[in-house]
Coordinates of C-alpha atoms in Angstrom, one line a residue:
M1 CA 0.0 0.2 0.2
A2 CA 1.4 3.1 -0.9
D3 CA 1.9 6.1 1.3
T4 CA -0.9 8.3 0.0
D5 CA -3.6 4.9 0.5
Y6 CA -2.1 4.7 4.5
N7 CA -3.2 8.5 4.5
D8 CA -6.3 8.1 3.4
L9 CA -6.7 5.4 5.4
A10 CA -5.7 7.9 8.7
R11 CA -8.1 9.7 7.8
R12 CA -10.9 6.9 7.3
A13 CA -9.3 5.8 10.9
I14 CA -11.1 8.6 12.9
V15 CA -14.8 6.7 12.2
D16 CA -13.9 3.4 10.8
E17 CA -13.1 0.8 13.6
A18 CA -11.9 -1.1 10.7
A19 CA -9.7 1.6 9.5
F20 CA -8.0 1.5 12.5
E21 CA -7.6 -1.7 13.0
E22 CA -5.9 -2.2 9.4
L23 CA -4.0 1.1 10.4
Y24 CA -2.4 -0.8 13.7
E25 CA -2.1 -4.0 12.1
H26 CA 0.3 -2.5 9.7
F27 CA 2.6 0.0 11.3
F28 CA 2.9 -2.0 15.0
P29 CA 5.7 -4.6 13.9
R30 CA 7.7 -1.7 12.7
V31 CA 7.1 0.7 15.6
Y32 CA 7.9 -1.8 17.9
N33 CA 10.9 -3.0 16.2
F34 CA 11.9 0.5 16.2
I35 CA 11.1 1.6 20.0
Y36 CA 12.4 -1.3 21.0
A37 CA 15.7 -0.9 19.2
R38 CA 16.4 2.5 21.0
L39 CA 15.6 1.0 24.3
K40 CA 16.7 -2.2 24.5
N41 CA 14.2 -3.3 27.1
A42 CA 10.5 -5.3 25.7
D43 CA 8.9 -4.4 29.1
D44 CA 9.6 -0.6 28.2
A45 CA 8.9 -1.1 23.9
D46 CA 5.8 -2.5 25.3
D47 CA 4.9 0.4 27.6
V48 CA 6.4 3.3 24.8
T49 CA 4.6 1.8 21.9
S50 CA 0.9 1.5 24.0
I51 CA 1.6 4.9 24.9
T52 CA 2.5 5.9 21.0
F53 CA -0.9 4.1 19.4
M54 CA -2.9 5.8 22.6
K55 CA -1.6 9.5 21.0
M56 CA -2.3 8.0 17.3
N57 CA -5.5 7.9 18.2
E58 CA -6.6 10.3 20.0
N59 CA -4.6 12.6 17.5
L60 CA -5.7 11.2 14.2
E61 CA -8.1 13.9 14.0
R62 CA -4.9 16.6 13.9
Y63 CA -3.4 14.5 11.2
D64 CA -2.3 16.8 8.1
P65 CA -1.9 14.8 5.2
T66 CA -0.4 17.8 3.1
K67 CA 2.7 17.9 5.8
A68 CA 3.8 14.5 5.9
A69 CA 3.5 11.3 5.5
F70 CA 1.0 9.6 7.6
S71 CA 4.2 7.0 8.3
T72 CA 6.0 9.7 9.3
W73 CA 3.5 11.7 11.7
L74 CA 2.9 8.2 13.4
F75 CA 7.1 7.4 13.8
R76 CA 7.4 11.3 15.1
I77 CA 4.6 10.4 17.9
A78 CA 7.1 7.0 18.4
L79 CA 10.1 9.5 18.7
N80 CA 8.8 12.1 21.1
S81 CA 7.2 9.1 22.7
I82 CA 10.9 7.4 23.1
I83 CA 12.4 11.0 24.1
D84 CA 9.7 11.0 27.1
H85 CA 10.1 7.4 28.2
T86 CA 13.8 8.4 28.5
R87 CA 13.3 11.7 30.4
R88 CA 10.8 10.5 33.1
R89 CA 13.8 7.2 33.8
N90 CA 16.4 10.1 33.7
K91 CA 18.9 6.9 33.3
S92 CA 20.2 4.0 30.2
E93 CA 19.5 0.0 31.5
E94 CA 22.2 -2.7 30.1
T95 CA 19.7 -5.0 29.6
E96 CA 19.5 -8.6 28.0
W97 CA 18.8 -8.3 23.8
E98 CA 16.1 -10.7 23.3
E99 CA 14.7 -11.3 19.5
F100 CA 14.2 -8.6 18.8
F101 CA 14.7 -9.2 14.7
D102 CA 11.8 -11.3 15.4
P103 CA 10.5 -11.2 18.7
A104 CA 7.9 -14.2 17.9
A105 CA 10.4 -16.4 16.5
P106 CA 8.5 -19.4 14.4
A107 CA 8.8 -23.0 16.7
Y108 CA 10.5 -24.8 14.2
Q109 CA 13.8 -22.7 14.6
Q110 CA 16.3 -24.9 16.2
P111 CA 17.5 -23.4 18.6
E112 CA 21.5 -23.5 17.7
A113 CA 20.1 -20.9 16.1
Q114 CA 17.9 -19.8 17.8
A115 CA 21.2 -19.0 19.6
L116 CA 23.3 -17.6 16.9
T117 CA 20.6 -15.2 16.0
R118 CA 20.4 -13.5 19.5
E119 CA 24.2 -13.4 19.8
G120 CA 24.5 -11.7 16.1
N121 CA 21.9 -9.3 17.5
R122 CA 24.3 -8.7 20.5
E123 CA 26.8 -7.2 18.3
L124 CA 24.4 -5.5 16.1
L125 CA 23.1 -3.4 19.7
R126 CA 27.0 -2.9 20.6
A127 CA 27.9 -1.7 17.1
L128 CA 24.7 1.0 16.6
D129 CA 26.2 2.3 20.5
G130 CA 29.4 3.4 18.6
L131 CA 27.2 5.3 16.2
K132 CA 26.2 9.1 16.7
E133 CA 22.9 10.1 17.9
R134 CA 21.6 11.0 14.3
E135 CA 23.2 8.3 12.5
R136 CA 22.3 5.8 14.8
R137 CA 18.3 7.5 14.6
I138 CA 18.2 7.3 10.7
V139 CA 19.4 4.2 10.5
E140 CA 16.7 2.1 13.1
L141 CA 14.0 4.4 11.3
K142 CA 15.3 3.2 7.7
F143 CA 15.5 -0.9 9.2
W144 CA 12.9 -1.2 11.9
G145 CA 11.0 1.3 10.6
E146 CA 10.7 0.5 7.2
L147 CA 10.5 3.9 6.3
D148 CA 12.3 5.3 2.9
S149 CA 14.8 8.3 2.6
R150 CA 12.5 11.2 1.8
S151 CA 9.8 10.4 5.1
I152 CA 12.8 10.0 7.5
A153 CA 13.7 13.3 6.3
E154 CA 10.7 14.4 7.1
A155 CA 10.7 13.1 11.1
L156 CA 13.8 14.1 11.6
S157 CA 13.8 17.7 9.8
M158 CA 17.0 16.8 7.7
T159 CA 17.3 17.1 3.5
E160 CA 17.1 13.9 1.6
G161 CA 20.5 14.1 0.4
N162 CA 21.6 14.4 4.1
V163 CA 19.9 11.4 5.0
R164 CA 20.9 9.4 2.0
V165 CA 24.6 10.0 3.2
T166 CA 24.1 9.6 6.7
L167 CA 23.1 6.7 5.5
H168 CA 26.0 5.3 4.1
R169 CA 28.5 7.0 6.1
A170 CA 26.8 4.8 8.9
L171 CA 26.2 1.8 7.7
A172 CA 30.4 1.8 6.7
K173 CA 30.8 2.8 10.3
L174 CA 28.8 -0.7 11.1
K175 CA 30.9 -2.4 9.0
N176 CA 34.2 -1.5 10.0
I177 CA 32.8 -1.7 13.7
L178 CA 31.9 -5.0 13.3
G179 CA 35.1 -5.7 11.1
E180 CA 33.6 -6.7 8.1
P181 CA 35.8 -5.9 4.8

């Protein structure tokens, strides 16, 4: 579905519960993954994701598709919710990295493969911590939020070209941190 379709769906979701559920079902995994990548704690991610969708629901009437795509608007709410949550907690906690990339891993996956995946995820998380804040946000929005460069630029008040350059440099840094050629 194109951004304009989600924009229209968001307008309908104000009065149509089925439209709201469709938005929720589509964006929940992306928003959750984005929040989880930032907070690195499943309980906090659950709370902040709930707050994000509650704010989305409360403010749908104010959403203006002429100002931003729905996905950009929603991820801006998520980012602000993360910032609010972090300020309230006013501390950084190191927690065990859980199965972030696939929180609901299929039952048929072998335990060895799950262990390797978890270890790879931990390494990636540590590598992400080696990036500057802006670089980390762009990588998270691109890969976990599944946003395109234009939407990321709108969400972070940057130019699209600057997003692409920063993403390219951040990915090069990640490869270097992870020891990949």
